[in-house]
PDB file of C-alpha atoms in Angstrom:
ATOM      1  CA  MET F   1     -11.280   1.724  15.344  1.00 53.00           C
ATOM      2  CA  ASP F   2     -13.408   1.018  12.281  1.00 57.00           C
ATOM      3  CA  LYS F   3     -17.074   1.740  11.470  1.00 62.00           C
ATOM      4  CA  GLU F   4     -18.282  -1.692  12.566  1.00 68.00           C
ATOM      5  CA  LYS F   5     -16.614  -1.413  15.973  1.00 70.00           C
ATOM      6  CA  ILE F   6     -18.087   2.051  16.542  1.00 73.00           C
ATOM      7  CA  ARG F   7     -21.528   0.811  15.445  1.00 78.00           C
ATOM      8  CA  LYS F   8     -21.238  -2.134  17.848  1.00 78.00           C
ATOM      9  CA  LEU F   9     -20.262   0.203  20.692  1.00 76.00           C
ATOM     10  CA  LEU F  10     -23.264   2.439  19.999  1.00 82.00           C
ATOM     11  CA  ILE F  11     -25.624  -0.552  20.059  1.00 84.00           C
ATOM     12  CA  GLU F  12     -24.122  -1.818  23.331  1.00 80.00           C
ATOM     13  CA  PHE F  13     -24.419   1.630  24.876  1.00 80.00           C
ATOM     14  CA  LYS F  14     -28.010   2.011  23.672  1.00 82.00           C
ATOM     15  CA  LYS F  15     -28.924  -1.378  25.166  1.00 83.00           C
ATOM     16  CA  GLY F  16     -27.273  -0.434  28.456  1.00 83.00           C
ATOM     17  CA  LYS F  17     -24.560  -3.097  28.180  1.00 81.00           C
ATOM     18  CA  ILE F  18     -21.835  -0.501  28.702  1.00 79.00           C
ATOM     19  CA  SER F  19     -21.900   2.710  30.682  1.00 83.00           C
ATOM     20  CA  GLN F  20     -21.284   6.208  29.351  1.00 75.00           C
ATOM     21  CA  ASP F  21     -17.857   6.225  30.998  1.00 77.00           C
ATOM     22  CA  GLU F  22     -16.966   2.877  29.397  1.00 75.00           C
ATOM     23  CA  PHE F  23     -18.148   4.158  26.022  1.00 72.00           C
ATOM     24  CA  ILE F  24     -15.980   7.260  26.313  1.00 67.00           C
ATOM     25  CA  GLU F  25     -13.013   5.186  27.488  1.00 67.00           C
ATOM     26  CA  LYS F  26     -13.201   3.011  24.396  1.00 64.00           C
ATOM     27  CA  LEU F  27     -13.303   6.100  22.151  1.00 64.00           C
ATOM     28  CA  LYS F  28     -10.191   7.555  23.753  1.00 58.00           C
ATOM     29  CA  ILE F  29      -8.009   5.934  21.116  1.00 57.00           C
ATOM     30  CA  LEU F  30      -9.491   8.350  18.568  1.00 61.00           C
ATOM     31  CA  PRO F  31      -7.816   9.991  16.773  1.00 68.00           C
ATOM     32  CA  TYR F  32      -4.396   8.565  17.666  1.00 64.00           C
ATOM     33  CA  ILE F  33      -2.361   6.545  20.158  1.00 69.00           C
ATOM     34  CA  ASP F  34       0.709   8.307  21.556  1.00 65.00           C
ATOM     35  CA  ILE F  35       3.583   5.910  22.269  1.00 63.00           C
ATOM     36  CA  LYS F  36       6.192   8.685  22.635  1.00 68.00           C
ATOM     37  CA  PHE F  37       8.398   7.784  19.659  1.00 69.00           C
ATOM     38  CA  ALA F  38       5.378   7.489  17.363  1.00 70.00           C
ATOM     39  CA  LYS F  39       1.788   8.684  17.150  1.00 65.00           C
ATOM     40  CA  ILE F  40      -0.395   6.031  15.545  1.00 66.00           C
ATOM     41  CA  ASP F  41      -3.457   7.364  13.742  1.00 64.00           C
ATOM     42  CA  THR F  42      -6.490   5.251  14.558  1.00 65.00           C
ATOM     43  CA  HIS F  43      -9.131   7.071  12.513  1.00 64.00           C
ATOM     44  CA  ARG F  44      -7.734   6.265   9.067  1.00 63.00           C
ATOM     45  CA  THR F  45      -9.859   3.138   8.902  1.00 65.00           C
ATOM     46  CA  LEU F  46     -12.923   5.385   9.027  1.00 62.00           C
ATOM     47  CA  LYS F  47     -11.617   7.360   6.054  1.00 65.00           C
ATOM     48  CA  PHE F  48     -10.046   4.650   3.909  1.00 65.00           C
ATOM     49  CA  GLY F  49     -11.198   1.277   5.232  1.00 65.00           C
ATOM     50  CA  PHE F  50      -7.628   0.403   6.229  1.00 68.00           C
ATOM     51  CA  PRO F  51      -5.478   1.485   9.200  1.00 64.00           C
ATOM     52  CA  GLU F  52      -2.372   3.615   9.111  1.00 71.00           C
ATOM     53  CA  VAL F  53       0.369   2.073   6.966  1.00 82.00           C
ATOM     54  CA  VAL F  54       3.814   1.968   8.551  1.00 87.00           C
ATOM     55  CA  TYR F  55       6.936   3.082   6.681  1.00 87.00           C
ATOM     56  CA  GLY F  56       9.449   0.574   8.003  1.00 87.00           C
ATOM     57  CA  LYS F  57      12.752   1.896   6.727  1.00 90.00           C
ATOM     58  CA  GLY F  58      14.736   3.696   9.408  1.00 87.00           C
ATOM     59  CA  LYS F  59      12.720   2.301  12.310  1.00 89.00           C
ATOM     60  CA  SER F  60      14.337  -0.068  14.796  1.00 88.00           C
ATOM     61  CA  PHE F  61      13.128  -3.602  15.447  1.00 89.00           C
ATOM     62  CA  LEU F  62      11.779  -2.624  18.876  1.00 90.00           C
ATOM     63  CA  GLN F  63       9.932   0.385  17.454  1.00 90.00           C
ATOM     64  CA  LEU F  64       8.340  -1.732  14.732  1.00 91.00           C
ATOM     65  CA  LYS F  65       7.386  -4.430  17.219  1.00 89.00           C
ATOM     66  CA  GLU F  66       5.612  -1.865  19.446  1.00 87.00           C
ATOM     67  CA  ILE F  67       3.844  -0.133  16.548  1.00 86.00           C
ATOM     68  CA  ILE F  68       2.597  -3.406  15.047  1.00 88.00           C
ATOM     69  CA  SER F  69       1.388  -4.586  18.464  1.00 85.00           C
ATOM     70  CA  LYS F  70      -0.632  -1.406  19.013  1.00 81.00           C
ATOM     71  CA  ILE F  71      -2.229  -1.465  15.568  1.00 82.00           C
ATOM     72  CA  LYS F  72      -3.017  -5.193  15.828  1.00 81.00           C
ATOM     73  CA  LYS F  73      -5.025  -4.566  19.012  1.00 77.00           C
ATOM     74  CA  ILE F  74      -7.483  -2.324  17.176  1.00 75.00           C
ATOM     75  CA  HIS F  75      -7.433  -3.780  13.672  1.00 78.00           C
ATOM     76  CA  SER F  76      -7.064  -7.240  12.157  1.00 75.00           C
ATOM     77  CA  ASN F  77      -4.448  -6.189   9.627  1.00 83.00           C
ATOM     78  CA  VAL F  78      -1.490  -3.896   9.048  1.00 86.00           C
ATOM     79  CA  ILE F  79       0.917  -3.049   6.232  1.00 87.00           C
ATOM     80  CA  VAL F  80       4.583  -2.287   6.900  1.00 91.00           C
ATOM     81  CA  THR F  81       6.595  -1.170   3.845  1.00 92.00           C
ATOM     82  CA  LYS F  82      10.307  -1.032   2.966  1.00 94.00           C
ATOM     83  CA  ILE F  83      11.298  -3.858   5.331  1.00 92.00           C
ATOM     84  CA  GLU F  84      14.556  -5.688   4.687  1.00 92.00           C
ATOM     85  CA  GLU F  85      14.633  -9.456   5.093  1.00 91.00           C
ATOM     86  CA  ASP F  86      16.767  -9.564   8.252  1.00 89.00           C
ATOM     87  CA  VAL F  87      14.369  -7.265  10.118  1.00 90.00           C
ATOM     88  CA  ALA F  88      11.365  -9.152   8.729  1.00 91.00           C
ATOM     89  CA  GLU F  89      12.690 -12.447  10.094  1.00 91.00           C
ATOM     90  CA  ARG F  90      12.947 -10.952  13.587  1.00 92.00           C
ATOM     91  CA  ILE F  91       9.423  -9.542  13.341  1.00 91.00           C
ATOM     92  CA  LYS F  92       8.082 -12.936  12.213  1.00 89.00           C
ATOM     93  CA  LYS F  93       9.421 -14.517  15.426  1.00 89.00           C
ATOM     94  CA  GLU F  94       7.294 -12.064  17.430  1.00 87.00           C
ATOM     95  CA  PHE F  95       4.137 -12.355  15.297  1.00 89.00           C
ATOM     96  CA  GLN F  96       3.712 -15.943  14.139  1.00 83.00           C
ATOM     97  CA  ASP F  97       0.890 -15.170  11.701  1.00 88.00           C
ATOM     98  CA  ILE F  98       2.564 -12.244   9.946  1.00 91.00           C
ATOM     99  CA  ILE F  99       3.503 -12.692   6.258  1.00 91.00           C
ATOM    100  CA  TYR F 100       6.586 -11.286   4.568  1.00 93.00           C
ATOM    101  CA  PHE F 101       6.679 -10.580   0.832  1.00 94.00           C
ATOM    102  CA  LYS F 102      10.397 -10.504   0.164  1.00 93.00           C
ATOM    103  CA  GLU F 103      10.409  -8.894  -3.281  1.00 93.00           C
ATOM    104  CA  ALA F 104       7.893  -6.232  -2.239  1.00 94.00           C
ATOM    105  CA  LYS F 105       9.583  -5.738   1.162  1.00 94.00           C
ATOM    106  CA  ILE F 106       6.157  -5.723   2.810  1.00 93.00           C
ATOM    107  CA  LEU F 107       4.865  -7.244   6.043  1.00 92.00           C
ATOM    108  CA  THR F 108       1.150  -7.923   6.543  1.00 91.00           C
ATOM    109  CA  PHE F 109      -1.192 -10.335   8.288  1.00 87.00           C
ATOM    110  CA  LYS F 110      -3.526 -11.182   5.426  1.00 82.00           C
ATOM    111  CA  LYS F 111      -4.882 -10.303   2.010  1.00 82.00           C
ATOM    112  CA  GLU F 112      -8.462  -9.077   1.851  1.00 80.00           C
ATOM    113  CA  LYS F 113     -10.995 -10.859  -0.351  1.00 81.00           C
ATOM    114  CA  GLU F 114     -10.960  -9.542  -3.934  1.00 80.00           C
ATOM    115  CA  LYS F 115     -13.570  -6.840  -4.462  1.00 80.00           C
ATOM    116  CA  GLY F 116     -14.373  -8.152  -7.948  1.00 77.00           C
ATOM    117  CA  ASN F 117     -14.933  -4.836  -9.738  1.00 84.00           C
ATOM    118  CA  GLY F 118     -12.109  -4.803 -12.224  1.00 92.00           C
ATOM    119  CA  TYR F 119      -8.340  -5.065 -12.063  1.00 95.00           C
ATOM    120  CA  VAL F 120      -5.248  -2.876 -12.044  1.00 96.00           C
ATOM    121  CA  CYS F 121      -2.432  -3.547 -14.482  1.00 97.00           C
ATOM    122  CA  VAL F 122       1.079  -3.079 -13.071  1.00 97.00           C
ATOM    123  CA  ILE F 123       3.827  -2.738 -15.683  1.00 95.00           C
ATOM    124  CA  THR F 124       7.602  -2.412 -15.384  1.00 94.00           C
ATOM    125  CA  GLY F 125      10.168  -1.136 -17.814  1.00 91.00           C
ATOM    126  CA  GLY F 126      12.711  -3.743 -16.723  1.00 91.00           C
ATOM    127  CA  THR F 127      13.311  -6.644 -14.378  1.00 94.00           C
ATOM    128  CA  ALA F 128      15.287  -4.362 -12.042  1.00 93.00           C
ATOM    129  CA  ASP F 129      12.107  -2.344 -11.412  1.00 94.00           C
ATOM    130  CA  ILE F 130      10.151  -5.344 -10.135  1.00 95.00           C
ATOM    131  CA  SER F 131      10.802  -4.698  -6.429  1.00 94.00           C
ATOM    132  CA  VAL F 132       9.004  -1.334  -6.592  1.00 96.00           C
ATOM    133  CA  ALA F 133       6.293  -2.825  -8.827  1.00 96.00           C
ATOM    134  CA  GLU F 134       5.733  -5.656  -6.347  1.00 96.00           C
ATOM    135  CA  GLU F 135       5.347  -3.103  -3.556  1.00 96.00           C
ATOM    136  CA  ALA F 136       2.459  -1.672  -5.582  1.00 96.00           C
ATOM    137  CA  SER F 137       1.040  -5.059  -6.616  1.00 96.00           C
ATOM    138  CA  ILE F 138       1.150  -6.644  -3.164  1.00 95.00           C
ATOM    139  CA  THR F 139      -0.306  -3.524  -1.540  1.00 94.00           C
ATOM    140  CA  LEU F 140      -3.263  -3.681  -3.923  1.00 95.00           C
ATOM    141  CA  GLU F 141      -3.769  -7.401  -3.311  1.00 94.00           C
ATOM    142  CA  ILE F 142      -3.678  -6.889   0.466  1.00 91.00           C
ATOM    143  CA  LEU F 143      -6.411  -4.289  -0.009  1.00 90.00           C
ATOM    144  CA  GLY F 144      -8.501  -6.750  -2.032  1.00 90.00           C
ATOM    145  CA  VAL F 145      -7.781  -5.410  -5.514  1.00 93.00           C
ATOM    146  CA  LYS F 146      -7.093  -7.802  -8.405  1.00 94.00           C
ATOM    147  CA  VAL F 147      -3.768  -7.209 -10.177  1.00 95.00           C
ATOM    148  CA  LYS F 148      -2.413  -8.258 -13.560  1.00 96.00           C
ATOM    149  CA  ARG F 149       1.342  -7.952 -13.946  1.00 96.00           C
ATOM    150  CA  ILE F 150       3.283  -7.192 -17.132  1.00 94.00           C
ATOM    151  CA  TYR F 151       6.962  -7.081 -16.240  1.00 94.00           C
ATOM    152  CA  ASP F 152      10.029  -6.254 -18.353  1.00 90.00           C
ATOM    153  CA  ALA F 153       8.123  -4.532 -21.149  1.00 88.00           C
ATOM    154  CA  GLY F 154      10.090  -1.298 -21.551  1.00 81.00           C
ATOM    155  CA  VAL F 155      10.656   0.970 -24.528  1.00 83.00           C
ATOM    156  CA  ALA F 156      13.763  -0.968 -25.620  1.00 80.00           C
ATOM    157  CA  GLY F 157      11.421  -3.743 -26.764  1.00 81.00           C
ATOM    158  CA  LEU F 158       7.924  -2.353 -27.275  1.00 83.00           C
ATOM    159  CA  HIS F 159       6.727  -5.548 -28.953  1.00 87.00           C
ATOM    160  CA  ARG F 160       6.704  -7.041 -25.417  1.00 85.00           C
ATOM    161  CA  LEU F 161       4.063  -4.472 -24.479  1.00 87.00           C
ATOM    162  CA  LEU F 162       2.035  -4.197 -27.671  1.00 87.00           C
ATOM    163  CA  ASP F 163       1.004  -7.846 -27.640  1.00 87.00           C
ATOM    164  CA  LYS F 164      -0.642  -7.181 -24.240  1.00 89.00           C
ATOM    165  CA  ILE F 165      -2.770  -4.291 -25.532  1.00 92.00           C
ATOM    166  CA  GLU F 166      -6.072  -6.030 -24.708  1.00 91.00           C
ATOM    167  CA  ILE F 167      -5.043  -6.468 -21.062  1.00 93.00           C
ATOM    168  CA  LEU F 168      -3.995  -2.800 -20.918  1.00 94.00           C
ATOM    169  CA  ASN F 169      -7.252  -1.503 -22.356  1.00 93.00           C
ATOM    170  CA  LYS F 170      -9.470  -3.546 -20.034  1.00 93.00           C
ATOM    171  CA  ALA F 171      -7.700  -2.408 -16.857  1.00 94.00           C
ATOM    172  CA  LYS F 172      -9.489   0.062 -14.611  1.00 93.00           C
ATOM    173  CA  CYS F 173      -6.181   1.832 -14.019  1.00 95.00           C
ATOM    174  CA  LEU F 174      -2.501   1.230 -14.811  1.00 97.00           C
ATOM    175  CA  ILE F 175       0.593   1.642 -12.659  1.00 97.00           C
ATOM    176  CA  VAL F 176       3.744   1.976 -14.761  1.00 97.00           C
ATOM    177  CA  VAL F 177       7.077   1.547 -12.988  1.00 96.00           C
ATOM    178  CA  ALA F 178      10.266   2.567 -14.801  1.00 95.00           C
ATOM    179  CA  GLY F 179      13.813   3.725 -14.184  1.00 92.00           C
ATOM    180  CA  MET F 180      16.502   4.727 -16.700  1.00 90.00           C
ATOM    181  CA  GLU F 181      14.971   7.627 -18.709  1.00 90.00           C
ATOM    182  CA  GLY F 182      11.401   6.851 -17.553  1.00 91.00           C
ATOM    183  CA  ALA F 183       9.611   7.076 -20.912  1.00 92.00           C
ATOM    184  CA  LEU F 184       7.303   4.093 -20.431  1.00 94.00           C
ATOM    185  CA  PRO F 185       4.324   5.828 -18.688  1.00 95.00           C
ATOM    186  CA  SER F 186       4.024   8.277 -21.613  1.00 94.00           C
ATOM    187  CA  VAL F 187       4.025   5.391 -24.073  1.00 93.00           C
ATOM    188  CA  VAL F 188       1.359   3.507 -22.099  1.00 94.00           C
ATOM    189  CA  GLY F 189      -0.649   6.709 -21.673  1.00 94.00           C
ATOM    190  CA  GLY F 190      -0.659   7.152 -25.432  1.00 92.00           C
ATOM    191  CA  LEU F 191      -1.930   3.610 -25.979  1.00 92.00           C
ATOM    192  CA  VAL F 192      -4.822   3.483 -23.508  1.00 92.00           C
ATOM    193  CA  GLY F 193      -7.732   5.642 -22.449  1.00 90.00           C
ATOM    194  CA  ARG F 194      -7.289   4.870 -18.771  1.00 93.00           C
ATOM    195  CA  PRO F 195      -5.595   6.675 -15.863  1.00 95.00           C
ATOM    196  CA  VAL F 196      -1.864   5.927 -15.711  1.00 96.00           C
ATOM    197  CA  ILE F 197       0.191   6.407 -12.536  1.00 97.00           C
ATOM    198  CA  GLY F 198       3.882   6.688 -13.255  1.00 96.00           C
ATOM    199  CA  VAL F 199       6.341   5.456 -10.636  1.00 97.00           C
ATOM    200  CA  PRO F 200       9.952   6.506 -11.291  1.00 97.00           C
ATOM    201  CA  THR F 201      12.597   4.221  -9.822  1.00 96.00           C
ATOM    202  CA  SER F 202      16.189   4.838  -8.798  1.00 95.00           C
ATOM    203  CA  ILE F 203      17.340   2.134 -11.236  1.00 92.00           C
ATOM    204  CA  GLY F 204      19.728   3.359 -13.909  1.00 90.00           C
ATOM    205  CA  TYR F 205      23.198   4.582 -14.792  1.00 92.00           C
ATOM    206  CA  GLY F 206      24.784   7.792 -13.488  1.00 91.00           C
ATOM    207  CA  ALA F 207      22.654  10.250 -15.452  1.00 90.00           C
ATOM    208  CA  ASN F 208      19.569   8.624 -13.960  1.00 90.00           C
ATOM    209  CA  PHE F 209      20.519  10.590 -10.819  1.00 94.00           C
ATOM    210  CA  ASN F 210      18.931   7.989  -8.516  1.00 92.00           C
ATOM    211  CA  GLY F 211      15.509   8.465 -10.076  1.00 94.00           C
ATOM    212  CA  ILE F 212      15.494  12.219 -10.711  1.00 96.00           C
ATOM    213  CA  THR F 213      15.734  11.750 -14.485  1.00 96.00           C
ATOM    214  CA  PRO F 214      12.709   9.420 -14.849  1.00 95.00           C
ATOM    215  CA  LEU F 215      10.785  11.573 -12.346  1.00 96.00           C
ATOM    216  CA  LEU F 216      11.277  14.666 -14.516  1.00 96.00           C
ATOM    217  CA  THR F 217      10.509  12.721 -17.700  1.00 95.00           C
ATOM    218  CA  MET F 218       7.219  11.496 -16.257  1.00 95.00           C
ATOM    219  CA  LEU F 219       6.293  14.933 -14.919  1.00 95.00           C
ATOM    220  CA  ASN F 220       6.841  16.321 -18.407  1.00 94.00           C
ATOM    221  CA  SER F 221       4.689  13.672 -20.095  1.00 92.00           C
ATOM    222  CA  CYS F 222       2.521  14.933 -22.931  1.00 90.00           C
ATOM    223  CA  SER F 223       0.037  12.107 -22.319  1.00 92.00           C
ATOM    224  CA  PRO F 224      -2.756  13.885 -20.413  1.00 93.00           C
ATOM    225  CA  ASN F 225      -3.843  10.742 -18.556  1.00 94.00           C
ATOM    226  CA  VAL F 226      -0.479  10.341 -16.783  1.00 96.00           C
ATOM    227  CA  VAL F 227       0.149  11.425 -13.187  1.00 96.00           C
ATOM    228  CA  VAL F 228       3.272  10.727 -11.145  1.00 97.00           C
ATOM    229  CA  VAL F 229       4.219   9.715  -7.592  1.00 96.00           C
ATOM    230  CA  ASN F 230       7.608  10.016  -5.931  1.00 96.00           C
ATOM    231  CA  ILE F 231      10.710   7.944  -6.664  1.00 96.00           C
ATOM    232  CA  ASP F 232      10.404   4.240  -5.674  1.00 95.00           C
ATOM    233  CA  ASN F 233       6.955   4.909  -4.151  1.00 95.00           C
ATOM    234  CA  GLY F 234       5.095   1.801  -5.265  1.00 95.00           C
ATOM    235  CA  PHE F 235       2.936   1.915  -2.156  1.00 94.00           C
ATOM    236  CA  GLY F 236       1.842   5.500  -2.836  1.00 93.00           C
ATOM    237  CA  ALA F 237       0.716   4.630  -6.350  1.00 96.00           C
ATOM    238  CA  ALA F 238      -1.207   1.584  -5.128  1.00 95.00           C
ATOM    239  CA  PHE F 239      -2.974   3.336  -2.287  1.00 92.00           C
ATOM    240  CA  PHE F 240      -3.980   6.242  -4.533  1.00 93.00           C
ATOM    241  CA  VAL F 241      -5.534   3.768  -6.965  1.00 94.00           C
ATOM    242  CA  TYR F 242      -7.301   1.994  -4.099  1.00 91.00           C
ATOM    243  CA  VAL F 243      -8.923   5.096  -2.609  1.00 87.00           C
ATOM    244  CA  SER F 244      -9.780   6.461  -6.071  1.00 89.00           C
ATOM    245  CA  PHE F 245     -11.393   3.367  -7.593  1.00 89.00           C
ATOM    246  CA  PHE F 246     -11.939   0.602  -5.035  1.00 85.00           C
ATOM    247  CA  SER F 247     -12.616   1.918  -1.511  1.00 76.00           C
TER     248      SER F 247
END
């Protein structure tokens, strides 16, 4: 249920096209739909302009099918994150118009029209971090935000980042995705006067501790414009940027 649908209902009720009981019945889906194994929030569109986003990992095919069906009845789009290709292929057979972004592991029905008020720069330390970076990039593009990507520009070869300094400085915000020791967000934060969201990844050798090391490095950044989301949480970084600068 979004603002336009509620406004339309109010107009129809005011004109006598629907009764009070019908009006109340249509509002029953606020604030959530209970389908036993999941409770789907329906009021998030009113807050953010986009419905509840579904974390796909750990959910069965049948659960995902039911959740997507319910959301699709009340909104034209949906985002499902952390979806492996085999599950995505089964979902696509049920929803012919759904799109799967393999590298981002995201399912959606469409990308919104670009809002046209600036862009977000998404940077990775290495090629192995691209999956998490694409989760952020594709999420932003689905939400109508323009993205410029700078991939494989980590601290082991800073010249690959420094020659993109103009792109960095013109970005409204930057999402920096890095594994290993996770130093890249601090470096970027020291180069630009823009907000930087650090995304630690679980990419790295043993002492990376599946992302704990870069997480702690980023949390201890001395660049005051750097904030941090959880390990491998590209979606979280993207949605924070969206609601902060573009919604």
